[in-house]
Short mmCIF file of C-alpha atoms and ligand atoms in Angstrom, two decimals:
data_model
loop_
_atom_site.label_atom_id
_atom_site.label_comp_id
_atom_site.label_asym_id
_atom_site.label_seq_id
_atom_site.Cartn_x
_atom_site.Cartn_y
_atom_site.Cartn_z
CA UNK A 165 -37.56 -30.59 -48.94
CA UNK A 166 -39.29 -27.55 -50.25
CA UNK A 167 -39.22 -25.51 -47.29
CA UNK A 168 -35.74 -25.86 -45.77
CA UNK A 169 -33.53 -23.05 -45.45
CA UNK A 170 -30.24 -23.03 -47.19
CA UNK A 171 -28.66 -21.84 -43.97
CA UNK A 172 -30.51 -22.27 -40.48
CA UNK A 173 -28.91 -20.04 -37.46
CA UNK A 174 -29.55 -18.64 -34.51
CA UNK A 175 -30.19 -15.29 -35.20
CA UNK A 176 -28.67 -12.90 -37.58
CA UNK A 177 -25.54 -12.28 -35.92
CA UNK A 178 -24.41 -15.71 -36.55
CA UNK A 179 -24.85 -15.45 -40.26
CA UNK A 180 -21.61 -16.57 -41.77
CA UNK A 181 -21.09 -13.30 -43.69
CA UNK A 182 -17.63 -14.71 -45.14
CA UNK A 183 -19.10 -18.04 -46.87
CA UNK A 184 -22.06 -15.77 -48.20
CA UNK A 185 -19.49 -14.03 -50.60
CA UNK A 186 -17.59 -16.88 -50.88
CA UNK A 187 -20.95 -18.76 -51.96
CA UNK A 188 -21.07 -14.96 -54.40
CA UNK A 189 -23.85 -13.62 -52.62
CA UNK A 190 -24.46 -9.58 -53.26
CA UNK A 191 -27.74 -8.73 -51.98
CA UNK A 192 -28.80 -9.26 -48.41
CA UNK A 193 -33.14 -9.30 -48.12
CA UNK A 194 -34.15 -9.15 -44.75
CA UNK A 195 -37.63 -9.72 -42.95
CA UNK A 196 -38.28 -6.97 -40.34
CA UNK A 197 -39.95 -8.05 -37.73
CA UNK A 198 -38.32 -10.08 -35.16
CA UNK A 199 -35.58 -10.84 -37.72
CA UNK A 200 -33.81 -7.41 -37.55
CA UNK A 201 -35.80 -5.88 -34.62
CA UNK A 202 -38.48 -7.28 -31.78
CA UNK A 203 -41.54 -7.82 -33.48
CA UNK A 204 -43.36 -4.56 -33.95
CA UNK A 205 -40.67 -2.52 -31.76
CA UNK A 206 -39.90 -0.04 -34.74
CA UNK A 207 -36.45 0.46 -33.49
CA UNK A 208 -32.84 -1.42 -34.19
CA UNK A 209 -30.41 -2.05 -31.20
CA UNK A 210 -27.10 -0.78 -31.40
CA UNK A 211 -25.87 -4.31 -31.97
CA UNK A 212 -28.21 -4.86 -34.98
CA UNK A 213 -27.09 -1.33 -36.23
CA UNK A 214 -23.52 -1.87 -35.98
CA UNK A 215 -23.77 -5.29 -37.72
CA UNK A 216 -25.85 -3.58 -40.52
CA UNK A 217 -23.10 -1.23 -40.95
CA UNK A 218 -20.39 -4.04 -41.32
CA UNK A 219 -23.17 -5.84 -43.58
CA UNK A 220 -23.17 -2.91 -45.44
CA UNK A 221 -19.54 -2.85 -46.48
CA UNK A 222 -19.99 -5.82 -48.63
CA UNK A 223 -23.50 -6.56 -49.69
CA UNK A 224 -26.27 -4.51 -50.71
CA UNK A 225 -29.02 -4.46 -47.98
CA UNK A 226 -32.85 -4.31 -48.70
CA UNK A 227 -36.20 -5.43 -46.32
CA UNK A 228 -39.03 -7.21 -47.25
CA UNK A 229 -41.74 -6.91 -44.28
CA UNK A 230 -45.78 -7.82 -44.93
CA UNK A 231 -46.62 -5.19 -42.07
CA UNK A 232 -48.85 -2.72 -43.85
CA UNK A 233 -49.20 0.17 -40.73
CA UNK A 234 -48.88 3.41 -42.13
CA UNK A 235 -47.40 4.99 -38.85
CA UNK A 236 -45.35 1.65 -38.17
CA UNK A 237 -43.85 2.57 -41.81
CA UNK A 238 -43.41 5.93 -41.49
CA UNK A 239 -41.18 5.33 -38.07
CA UNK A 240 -39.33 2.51 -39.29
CA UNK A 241 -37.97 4.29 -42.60
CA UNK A 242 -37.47 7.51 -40.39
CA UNK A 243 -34.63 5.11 -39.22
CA UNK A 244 -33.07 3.09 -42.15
CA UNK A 245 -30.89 4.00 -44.75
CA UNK A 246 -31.66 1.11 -47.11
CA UNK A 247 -34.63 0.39 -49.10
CA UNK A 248 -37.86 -1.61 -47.34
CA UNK A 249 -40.79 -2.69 -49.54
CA UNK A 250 -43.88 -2.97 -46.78
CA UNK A 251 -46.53 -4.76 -47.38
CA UNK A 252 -44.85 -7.39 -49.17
CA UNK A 253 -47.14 -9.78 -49.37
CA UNK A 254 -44.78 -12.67 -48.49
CA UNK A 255 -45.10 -16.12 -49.62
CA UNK A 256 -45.81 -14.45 -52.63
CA UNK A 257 -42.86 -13.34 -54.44
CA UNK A 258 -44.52 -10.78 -56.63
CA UNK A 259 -44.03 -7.65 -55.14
CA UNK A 260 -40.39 -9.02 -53.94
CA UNK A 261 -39.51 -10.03 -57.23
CA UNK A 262 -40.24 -6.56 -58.72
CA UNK A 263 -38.24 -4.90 -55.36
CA UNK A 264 -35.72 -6.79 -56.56
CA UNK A 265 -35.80 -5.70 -60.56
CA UNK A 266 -36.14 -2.34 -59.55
CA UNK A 267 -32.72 -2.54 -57.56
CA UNK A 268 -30.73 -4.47 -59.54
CA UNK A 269 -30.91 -7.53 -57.41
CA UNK A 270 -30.68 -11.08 -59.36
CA UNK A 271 -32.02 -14.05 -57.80
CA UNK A 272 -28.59 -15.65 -57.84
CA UNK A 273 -26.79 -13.22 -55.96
CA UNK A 274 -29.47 -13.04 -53.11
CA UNK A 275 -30.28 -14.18 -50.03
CA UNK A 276 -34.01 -13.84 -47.93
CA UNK A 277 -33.27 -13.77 -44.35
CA UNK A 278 -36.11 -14.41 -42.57
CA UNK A 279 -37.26 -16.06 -38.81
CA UNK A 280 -40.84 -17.44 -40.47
CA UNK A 281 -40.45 -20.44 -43.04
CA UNK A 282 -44.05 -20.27 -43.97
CA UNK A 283 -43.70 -16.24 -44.65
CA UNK A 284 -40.10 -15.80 -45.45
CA UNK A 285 -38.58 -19.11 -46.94
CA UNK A 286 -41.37 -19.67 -48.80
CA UNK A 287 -41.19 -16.39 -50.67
CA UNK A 288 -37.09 -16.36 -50.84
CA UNK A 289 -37.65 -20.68 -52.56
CA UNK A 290 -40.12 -18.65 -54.72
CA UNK A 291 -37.92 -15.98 -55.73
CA UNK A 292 -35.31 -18.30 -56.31
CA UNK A 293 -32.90 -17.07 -54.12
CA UNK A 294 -30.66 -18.94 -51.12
CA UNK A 295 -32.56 -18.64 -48.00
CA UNK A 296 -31.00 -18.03 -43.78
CA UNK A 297 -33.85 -18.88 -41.64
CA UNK A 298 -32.95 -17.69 -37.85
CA UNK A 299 -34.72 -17.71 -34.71
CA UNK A 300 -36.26 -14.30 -33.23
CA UNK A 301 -34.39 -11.71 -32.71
CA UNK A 302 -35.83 -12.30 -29.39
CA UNK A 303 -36.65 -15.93 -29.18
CA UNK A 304 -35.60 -15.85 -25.06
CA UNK A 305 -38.42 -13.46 -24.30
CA UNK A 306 -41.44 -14.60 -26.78
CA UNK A 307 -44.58 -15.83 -24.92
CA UNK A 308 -45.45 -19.69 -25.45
CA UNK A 309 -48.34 -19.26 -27.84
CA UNK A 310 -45.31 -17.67 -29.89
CA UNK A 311 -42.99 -20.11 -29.39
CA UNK A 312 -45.96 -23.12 -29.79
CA UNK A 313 -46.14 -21.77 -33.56
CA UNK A 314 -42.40 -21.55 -34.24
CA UNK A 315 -41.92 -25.10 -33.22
CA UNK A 316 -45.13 -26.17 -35.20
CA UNK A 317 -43.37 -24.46 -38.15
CA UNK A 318 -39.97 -25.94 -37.68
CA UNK A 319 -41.78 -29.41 -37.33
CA UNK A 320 -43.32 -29.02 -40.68
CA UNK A 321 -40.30 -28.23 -42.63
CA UNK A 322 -38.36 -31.50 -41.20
CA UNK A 323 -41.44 -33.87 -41.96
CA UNK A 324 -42.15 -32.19 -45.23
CA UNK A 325 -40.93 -33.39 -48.59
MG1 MG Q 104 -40.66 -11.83 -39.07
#
């Protein structure tokens, strides 16, 4: 099936960070938006920062988001101390693939972590890398046109292929 995840979790707490590096996985790619923080929020918890941190002992860390808002961008680097390509472009894999040369990051070693499979696991199957779709960072809260499309998503990538 062309669009299913390697790994398909709750959210990204329950990433198995353990069987990643057993699996040899270096380099974490994450989406932004309601994968790491609530969907145009600009601003981590304290729980996503912490796990970052721990994240951070053992894999390098990069974001791959499609927003393209130059004040969004400005705010959200303000707070990040790990590189973030905006307006990514996702499914393609161009502009991630060329993220990736520039930091060192082979396809084999990666992972795209992303809550969209048409977006996200699209571009990380692309790429060539092992792919962790989760739900929103804040699935409990989303509206139901929101949720609607999630589940429409999710449909297609258990019917597909
Ligand atoms: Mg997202």
């Amino acid at each position: 099936m062309f669009l299913k995840p390697d790994y398909n979790v709750e959210n990204i707490y329950a990433i198995d960070l353990e069987e990643l590096q057993k699996v040899g996985i270096k380099a974490m790619l994450f989406d932004l938006d309601s994968t790491l923080m609530a969907s145009k929020s600009g601003a981590y918890t304290l729980k996503t920062l912490d796990w970052l941190d721990k994240v951070s002992q053992n894999f390098f860390i990069g974001v791959i988001s499609n927003n393209k808002n130059p004040e969004y961008i400005k705010k959200v680097q303000a707070i990040s101390d790990f590189p973030i390509l905006f307006d990514a472009n996702k499914p393609s894999s161009v502009k991630a693939a060329q993220f990736m040369k520039e930091h060192g990051i082979t396809a084999e070693t990666a992972v795209l972590v992303g809550d969209r499979p048409l977006t996200d696991i699209w571009c990380g199957k692309k790429l060539g890398c092992k792919t962790i779709l989760v739900d929103s960072i804040t699935a409990k809260t989303e509206n139901m046109p929101t949720r609607f499309v999630r589940k429409l998503e999710r449909c297609c990538i258990r019917n597909w292929g």
